[in-house]
Coordinates of C-alpha atoms and ligand atoms in Angstrom, one line a residue:
M1473 CA 36.7 5.1 -106.6
K1474 CA 34.6 6.7 -109.9
I1475 CA 31.4 7.3 -109.5
L1476 CA 28.4 7.6 -112.1
V1477 CA 25.9 9.6 -111.1
T1478 CA 22.4 10.1 -113.4
G1479 CA 20.5 13.4 -113.6
G1480 CA 22.7 14.8 -111.5
A1481 CA 21.6 18.3 -113.2
G1482 CA 18.2 17.6 -111.2
F1483 CA 17.2 18.4 -107.6
I1484 CA 18.2 14.6 -105.8
G1485 CA 20.7 14.1 -108.4
G1486 CA 22.3 17.6 -107.9
N1487 CA 22.0 17.6 -104.0
F1488 CA 24.3 14.4 -104.5
V1489 CA 26.9 15.3 -106.3
H1490 CA 27.0 18.6 -104.3
Y1491 CA 27.7 16.0 -101.3
M1492 CA 29.7 13.4 -102.9
L1493 CA 32.8 16.1 -103.6
N1494 CA 32.4 17.5 -100.6
K1495 CA 32.6 14.2 -98.8
Y1496 CA 35.0 12.3 -101.1
P1497 CA 37.3 14.9 -101.9
N1498 CA 39.2 11.4 -104.5
Y1499 CA 36.6 10.4 -105.6
D1500 CA 36.3 11.1 -109.3
I1501 CA 32.4 12.1 -110.1
V1502 CA 31.1 11.8 -114.1
C1503 CA 27.5 13.5 -114.0
L1504 CA 25.9 11.3 -117.3
D1505 CA 22.4 13.6 -117.6
K1506 CA 20.1 14.4 -120.5
L1507 CA 19.2 17.9 -119.4
T1508 CA 15.5 17.5 -119.9
Y1509 CA 13.4 20.6 -118.5
A1510 CA 13.7 18.9 -115.2
G1511 CA 17.5 19.5 -115.4
N1512 CA 19.9 22.5 -114.7
L1513 CA 23.6 23.1 -115.2
S1514 CA 22.9 25.8 -113.6
T1515 CA 22.6 23.7 -110.4
L1516 CA 26.1 22.7 -110.6
K1517 CA 27.9 26.0 -111.6
S1518 CA 30.5 25.3 -108.6
V1519 CA 31.4 22.2 -109.5
M1520 CA 32.1 22.5 -112.8
D1521 CA 35.7 23.9 -112.5
N1522 CA 36.2 21.0 -110.2
P1523 CA 38.9 18.3 -111.7
K1524 CA 37.3 15.4 -110.1
F1525 CA 33.8 16.7 -111.5
T1526 CA 33.1 15.5 -115.7
F1527 CA 29.7 16.4 -116.6
C1528 CA 28.6 14.8 -119.7
K1529 CA 25.4 15.1 -121.4
G1530 CA 23.3 12.2 -122.3
D1531 CA 20.6 9.9 -122.5
I1532 CA 20.0 6.7 -120.4
A1533 CA 18.0 5.3 -123.0
D1534 CA 20.9 5.5 -125.4
K1535 CA 22.8 2.8 -125.4
N1536 CA 25.5 3.8 -127.7
Y1537 CA 26.3 6.6 -125.8
V1538 CA 26.0 5.0 -122.6
D1539 CA 28.7 1.9 -124.3
K1540 CA 30.5 4.6 -125.4
L1541 CA 30.6 6.4 -122.0
F1542 CA 31.1 3.1 -119.8
C1543 CA 34.3 2.4 -122.8
E1544 CA 35.7 6.6 -121.6
H1545 CA 35.6 5.4 -117.6
K1546 CA 35.7 2.4 -115.6
F1547 CA 33.3 3.1 -112.9
D1548 CA 33.3 1.2 -110.0
I1549 CA 29.3 2.5 -109.0
V1550 CA 27.0 3.6 -110.7
V1551 CA 23.8 5.3 -109.2
N1552 CA 20.8 5.9 -111.2
F1553 CA 18.8 9.6 -110.2
A1554 CA 17.6 10.0 -113.9
A1555 CA 14.2 9.7 -114.5
E1556 CA 10.7 11.3 -115.5
S1557 CA 9.8 12.8 -111.7
H1558 CA 6.7 14.1 -111.9
V1559 CA 3.6 12.6 -111.6
D1560 CA 1.6 15.2 -113.0
R1561 CA 3.2 14.9 -116.4
S1562 CA 3.0 10.9 -116.7
I1563 CA -0.9 11.6 -116.6
E1564 CA -0.4 13.8 -119.4
N1565 CA 2.2 11.9 -121.1
P1566 CA 2.9 8.6 -119.8
Q1567 CA 5.2 7.4 -123.0
I1568 CA 8.4 9.0 -122.2
F1569 CA 8.4 8.0 -118.0
L1570 CA 8.6 4.6 -119.8
I1571 CA 11.3 5.3 -122.1
T1572 CA 13.6 6.9 -119.3
N1573 CA 12.9 5.1 -115.9
V1574 CA 12.6 1.5 -117.3
V1575 CA 14.1 1.4 -120.6
G1576 CA 17.1 3.6 -119.5
T1577 CA 17.7 1.8 -116.1
G1578 CA 17.9 -1.5 -118.5
V1579 CA 20.1 0.3 -120.5
L1580 CA 22.2 1.0 -117.4
M1581 CA 22.0 -2.7 -116.1
D1582 CA 23.1 -3.9 -119.8
C1583 CA 26.5 -1.9 -119.9
C1584 CA 27.2 -2.8 -116.1
R1585 CA 27.0 -5.9 -117.2
K1586 CA 29.2 -6.0 -119.7
H1587 CA 31.8 -3.3 -118.5
G1588 CA 32.8 -5.9 -115.3
N1589 CA 29.2 -6.3 -113.5
I1590 CA 29.9 -3.1 -111.9
R1591 CA 27.7 -2.0 -108.4
F1592 CA 24.6 -0.9 -109.7
H1593 CA 22.1 1.5 -106.7
Q1594 CA 18.7 2.2 -108.0
V1595 CA 16.9 5.8 -106.9
S1596 CA 13.8 4.6 -106.2
T1597 CA 10.2 6.0 -104.6
D1598 CA 8.0 5.0 -101.6
E1599 CA 5.3 5.1 -104.7
V1600 CA 5.7 2.4 -105.6
Y1601 CA 3.1 0.5 -103.2
G1602 CA 0.6 2.6 -103.4
D1603 CA -1.1 4.4 -100.9
L1604 CA -2.1 4.2 -97.3
P1605 CA -5.6 5.8 -95.9
L1606 CA -5.8 8.3 -94.0
D1607 CA -7.8 6.7 -90.4
R1608 CA -5.1 3.9 -90.1
P1609 CA -1.8 6.0 -88.9
D1610 CA -0.7 2.6 -87.7
L1611 CA -0.2 1.5 -91.4
L1612 CA 3.7 1.6 -93.1
F1613 CA 5.3 1.0 -95.4
T1614 CA 8.0 -1.6 -95.0
E1615 CA 10.2 -3.2 -97.5
N1616 CA 7.2 -6.4 -97.6
T1617 CA 4.4 -4.0 -98.1
P1618 CA 2.9 -5.1 -101.8
I1619 CA 4.0 -2.9 -105.2
H1620 CA 0.7 -1.5 -105.5
T1621 CA 1.0 1.3 -108.2
S1622 CA -1.0 3.8 -109.3
S1623 CA -0.1 6.6 -111.8
P1624 CA 2.0 5.8 -115.3
Y1625 CA 5.0 7.0 -113.0
S1626 CA 5.1 5.0 -110.3
S1627 CA 4.5 2.2 -112.3
S1628 CA 7.3 2.8 -114.7
K1629 CA 9.4 3.2 -111.5
A1630 CA 8.1 -0.3 -110.2
G1631 CA 8.9 -1.6 -113.3
A1632 CA 12.5 -0.6 -113.4
D1633 CA 12.4 -1.8 -109.9
L1634 CA 11.7 -5.2 -110.9
L1635 CA 13.9 -5.5 -114.0
V1636 CA 16.8 -4.4 -111.4
L1637 CA 16.5 -7.2 -108.9
S1638 CA 15.5 -9.6 -111.7
Y1639 CA 19.1 -8.4 -113.3
F1640 CA 20.4 -9.3 -109.4
R1641 CA 19.1 -12.9 -109.8
T1642 CA 19.5 -13.6 -113.1
F1643 CA 22.7 -12.1 -113.9
G1644 CA 24.4 -11.9 -110.6
L1645 CA 24.4 -8.5 -110.8
P1646 CA 25.6 -6.3 -107.4
V1647 CA 22.7 -4.6 -107.5
T1648 CA 20.6 -2.3 -104.4
I1649 CA 17.7 -0.1 -104.7
S1650 CA 16.4 2.8 -102.1
R1651 CA 13.0 3.5 -101.6
C1652 CA 12.7 7.2 -100.4
S1653 CA 9.7 9.8 -99.4
N1654 CA 9.1 12.9 -100.5
N1655 CA 12.2 15.3 -100.4
Y1656 CA 12.4 19.2 -100.2
G1657 CA 15.2 21.6 -100.2
P1658 CA 17.8 23.3 -102.4
Y1659 CA 17.6 22.8 -106.3
H1660 CA 13.8 21.2 -106.3
F1661 CA 11.9 22.0 -109.4
P1662 CA 9.0 24.7 -109.0
E1663 CA 6.8 22.1 -110.4
K1664 CA 6.4 20.2 -107.4
L1665 CA 4.8 21.2 -104.1
I1666 CA 7.1 22.9 -101.9
P1667 CA 9.2 25.1 -103.9
L1668 CA 6.0 25.9 -106.5
M1669 CA 4.2 27.1 -102.9
I1670 CA 7.8 29.1 -102.5
T1671 CA 8.1 30.8 -104.9
R1672 CA 4.0 31.8 -105.9
A1673 CA 4.0 32.9 -102.4
I1674 CA 6.9 35.1 -102.5
Y1675 CA 4.7 36.8 -105.3
D1676 CA 1.6 36.7 -104.0
K1677 CA 0.3 35.0 -106.5
S1678 CA -2.2 31.4 -105.7
L1679 CA -1.3 28.7 -104.8
P1680 CA -3.6 25.4 -105.7
V1681 CA -3.9 23.2 -103.3
Y1682 CA -5.6 19.7 -105.3
G1683 CA -9.0 18.5 -103.8
N1684 CA -9.3 19.0 -100.4
G1685 CA -5.5 19.3 -99.1
L1686 CA -5.7 17.1 -96.8
N1687 CA -3.3 14.2 -98.9
V1688 CA -0.9 13.4 -96.9
R1689 CA 3.2 13.0 -97.3
D1690 CA 6.4 12.2 -95.3
W1691 CA 8.7 14.9 -95.8
L1692 CA 12.4 14.4 -95.9
Y1693 CA 15.4 16.8 -96.3
V1694 CA 16.9 15.8 -99.1
E1695 CA 20.7 15.8 -97.6
D1696 CA 19.4 13.3 -95.8
H1697 CA 18.4 11.6 -98.1
C1698 CA 22.5 11.8 -99.5
R1699 CA 23.4 10.5 -96.4
A1700 CA 21.2 7.0 -96.6
I1701 CA 22.2 6.4 -100.7
D1702 CA 26.3 7.1 -99.4
L1703 CA 25.8 4.9 -97.0
I1704 CA 23.9 2.1 -98.6
I1705 CA 26.4 2.5 -102.0
H1706 CA 29.2 1.6 -99.2
N1707 CA 28.1 -0.8 -96.9
G1708 CA 24.2 -2.3 -98.1
K1709 CA 23.8 -5.7 -98.4
I1710 CA 24.0 -6.8 -102.5
G1711 CA 19.9 -7.6 -103.7
E1712 CA 18.6 -5.5 -100.7
V1713 CA 16.1 -3.0 -100.8
Y1714 CA 16.4 -0.3 -98.0
N1715 CA 13.1 2.3 -97.3
V1716 CA 13.9 5.9 -96.2
G1717 CA 11.9 8.0 -95.0
G1718 CA 11.6 10.3 -92.0
H1719 CA 8.3 9.8 -89.9
N1720 CA 7.6 13.3 -91.1
E1721 CA 4.4 12.7 -92.5
K1722 CA 2.0 16.3 -93.0
S1723 CA -1.1 17.4 -94.7
N1724 CA -0.3 19.7 -97.9
I1725 CA -2.5 22.4 -96.4
D1726 CA -0.4 22.4 -93.4
I1727 CA 2.7 22.2 -95.5
V1728 CA 1.6 25.7 -97.3
K1729 CA -0.2 26.8 -93.8
I1730 CA 3.7 26.5 -92.4
I1731 CA 5.4 28.0 -96.0
L1732 CA 3.0 31.4 -95.8
K1733 CA 3.6 31.6 -92.5
Q1734 CA 7.1 31.2 -92.4
L1735 CA 6.9 34.4 -95.4
G1736 CA 4.0 36.2 -93.8
K1737 CA 1.9 36.0 -95.9
S1738 CA -1.9 35.4 -96.4
E1739 CA -3.2 32.5 -96.5
D1740 CA -5.9 33.5 -98.4
L1741 CA -3.6 32.7 -101.6
I1742 CA -4.8 29.2 -101.3
T1743 CA -7.0 28.3 -103.5
F1744 CA -8.8 25.1 -104.0
V1745 CA -8.3 23.3 -107.6
E1746 CA -9.1 19.7 -109.6
D1747 CA -7.8 17.6 -107.9
R1748 CA -5.0 14.8 -109.4
K1749 CA -6.4 11.7 -111.1
G1750 CA -5.6 8.8 -109.0
H1751 CA -4.1 10.9 -106.5
D1752 CA -2.6 8.6 -103.7
M1753 CA -3.7 9.4 -100.3
R1754 CA -0.8 9.1 -97.7
Y1755 CA 2.8 7.6 -98.2
A1756 CA 4.4 6.8 -94.8
I1757 CA 7.6 5.0 -94.4
D1758 CA 8.9 2.8 -92.1
P1759 CA 13.0 3.0 -92.4
T1760 CA 13.5 0.1 -89.2
K1761 CA 15.7 -1.7 -91.6
I1762 CA 18.2 1.1 -92.7
Y1763 CA 18.2 1.9 -89.4
N1764 CA 19.1 -1.7 -87.6
D1765 CA 21.2 -2.5 -90.7
L1766 CA 23.5 0.7 -91.6
G1767 CA 22.7 3.0 -88.5
W1768 CA 20.8 5.8 -90.7
L1769 CA 18.4 8.5 -89.6
P1770 CA 17.7 11.7 -90.3
E1771 CA 19.2 14.4 -88.5
T1772 CA 17.4 17.7 -90.0
K1773 CA 14.2 18.1 -88.2
F1774 CA 11.2 19.6 -90.6
E1775 CA 10.9 23.2 -88.6
D1776 CA 15.1 23.3 -89.3
G1777 CA 14.5 21.9 -93.1
I1778 CA 11.5 24.1 -94.4
K1779 CA 13.4 27.2 -93.1
K1780 CA 16.6 26.7 -95.0
T1781 CA 14.6 26.0 -98.2
I1782 CA 13.0 28.6 -97.4
E1783 CA 16.0 30.9 -97.1
W1784 CA 17.6 29.2 -100.0
Y1785 CA 14.3 30.3 -102.6
L1786 CA 14.6 34.3 -101.2
E1787 CA 18.4 34.4 -101.8
N1788 CA 18.4 32.2 -104.9
Q1789 CA 16.3 33.5 -106.8
D1790 CA 18.4 33.6 -110.3
W1791 CA 18.1 30.2 -110.4
W1792 CA 14.1 29.5 -110.1
K1793 CA 13.4 33.0 -112.4
E1794 CA 15.3 31.2 -114.9
I1795 CA 13.1 28.6 -114.9
I1796 CA 10.0 29.7 -114.3
S1797 CA 10.2 32.3 -117.5
G1798 CA 10.9 29.8 -119.7
E1799 CA 8.8 27.2 -121.2
Y1800 CA 7.7 26.1 -117.8
K1801 CA 5.7 28.6 -118.2
N1802 CA 3.0 27.0 -120.8
Y1803 CA 3.2 24.0 -118.3
Y1804 CA 1.9 26.0 -116.0
D1805 CA -0.4 28.0 -117.5
K1806 CA -2.1 24.2 -119.1
M1807 CA -2.0 22.5 -116.2
Y1808 CA -3.9 24.7 -114.1
G1809 CA -5.7 27.6 -116.0
K1810 CA -5.3 30.7 -117.5
Ligands
NAD2048 P1 14.4 15.2 -110.9 O1 13.3 15.4 -112.1 O2 15.0 16.9 -110.7 O3 15.9 15.4 -111.9 C1 15.7 14.1 -112.5 C2 17.0 14.2 -113.2 O4 17.2 13.9 -114.7 C3 16.7 15.7 -114.5 O5 18.1 16.2 -114.1 C4 17.0 15.0 -115.5 O6 17.4 16.5 -116.9 C5 17.6 13.9 -116.1 N1 17.0 13.3 -117.1 C6 15.6 12.9 -117.7 N2 15.7 12.1 -118.0 C7 16.7 11.4 -118.9 C8 17.3 10.6 -119.6 N3 16.5 9.9 -120.0 N4 18.6 10.8 -119.6 C9 19.5 11.0 -119.1 N5 18.9 11.8 -117.5 C10 17.9 12.4 -117.5 O7 14.2 14.8 -110.5 P2 13.9 14.2 -108.8 O8 13.4 14.8 -107.9 O9 15.8 14.7 -108.8 O10 14.1 12.8 -108.4 C11 15.5 12.2 -108.3 C12 15.5 10.4 -108.3 O11 14.9 10.0 -107.4 C13 13.8 10.3 -109.6 O12 14.6 8.6 -109.6 C14 13.1 10.2 -108.6 O13 12.0 8.8 -109.2 C15 13.6 9.7 -107.4 N6 12.9 9.8 -106.0 C16 12.5 11.4 -106.2 C17 11.8 11.8 -104.8 C18 11.7 13.5 -104.7 O14 11.1 13.7 -103.6 N7 11.8 14.4 -105.5 C19 11.3 10.5 -103.9 C20 12.2 9.2 -104.5 C21 12.2 9.1 -105.0
DAU2049 O1 6.8 9.6 -102.4 C1 7.8 10.4 -103.9 C2 7.7 10.8 -104.7 O2 7.3 12.6 -104.3 C3 8.6 10.5 -106.1 O3 8.7 9.5 -106.1 C4 8.0 11.9 -106.4 O4 9.3 12.0 -107.9 C5 8.4 13.2 -106.3 O5 7.3 14.2 -107.5 C6 7.0 13.1 -105.1 O6 5.9 13.2 -105.5 P1 4.4 13.2 -105.4 O7 3.5 13.4 -106.0 O8 4.2 13.0 -103.8 O9 4.7 15.3 -105.1 P2 4.2 16.6 -105.7 O10 4.9 17.5 -105.5 O11 4.3 16.4 -106.9 O12 2.9 16.8 -105.0 C7 3.0 16.2 -103.5 C8 0.9 16.7 -103.0 O13 0.9 18.1 -103.1 C9 0.0 15.3 -103.4 O14 0.0 14.8 -102.9 C10 0.1 16.5 -104.4 C11 0.0 18.1 -104.0 N1 -0.2 18.7 -104.5 C12 0.5 19.0 -106.0 C13 1.0 20.8 -106.6 C14 2.4 20.0 -107.5 C15 -1.2 20.2 -104.9 O15 -1.8 20.0 -104.4 N2 -0.9 21.0 -105.9 C16 0.2 21.2 -106.4 O16 0.2 22.5 -107.5

């Protein structure tokens, strides 16, 4: 079995590469990644010498490059993680989100069609459903919830999802889509809430919470997401969408307080800053379908996952210090003010 993993130098793709090489030592994994600001080869350092792993630097939206790659390798499955993934950056500069997230997905699927109708899995997000109100805890996103996006990021992911489903209906391409809630865990780029707060709190820096901090996200440990994708690519029904989430809703302010408590730091570090434009209020996934069809349930309790994650950031400071010392510093200053 040979699997193309795009975006494997990023957070979830990187965790997926490690997960798959461990679980299936006989599989060949090829990683295609453009190494944008979010891609880090150090995430893949421990597998670079593994003969079952190949890294290729390239852009999923570059159709000549991708076609050449498909000529060189006979892939059995393509799993597309590659994306521009940060909502705040999509508000600053939407264009690249359209190119990578929509055009890139189209290029990959055209190559899947051309090279033997290859099985394609799209890693999508619960953000395509828009948001839910705080005062209706009974409401959850199901696979039938209408697409109703808020940000250029989520709109580009929704555009890609619709394209994927159209390739199934029009061309019979064997596709599946997973729509997952917020992930956390090792190798998470420190522009996102949990790693941002951990890495700043370690050094007693202010913690920028948007608005009143009451927005809710449904957190899932990244390994549980990898296991869900593993099940879908092996046993999922072609043409189907699967929601993936942990029934683990927490407000942003509670998340920040949990991190501070775990690190033994003062809540005085919390600084309320201007709200995100178009900020989604609440996400919450109903994972009934993936449980009924594939037997998937989250295995990592939040209290254990967050402890493991904080320990990982404490023990792997070289990984994230290199990131925050470079171009990222300019982004942080521009985004949050000096
Ligand atoms: P990330 O930003 O950490 O990683 C993205 C990776 O894609 C990087 O390695 C980057 O270099 C690569 N990439 C970007 N543009 C590319 C291009 N044009 N060609 C090739 N590679 C390119 O993202 P992540 O958080 O790991 O998210 C991975 C996927 O999962 C994304 O599709 C995202 O929409 C989806 N998702 C993320 C979450 C989450 O909580 N992080 C939740 C649900 C779904
Ligand atoms: O739900 C899945 C999505 O989760 C993925 O599709 C996205 O790729 C991923 O980035 C994530 O999107 P969010 O916008 O939910 O994640 P982020 O970590 O950026 O923000 C989480 C919450 O924390 C959100 O309500 C905004 C808030 N926040 C974020 C940052 C960066 C703050 O309060 N302060 C911050 O500095």
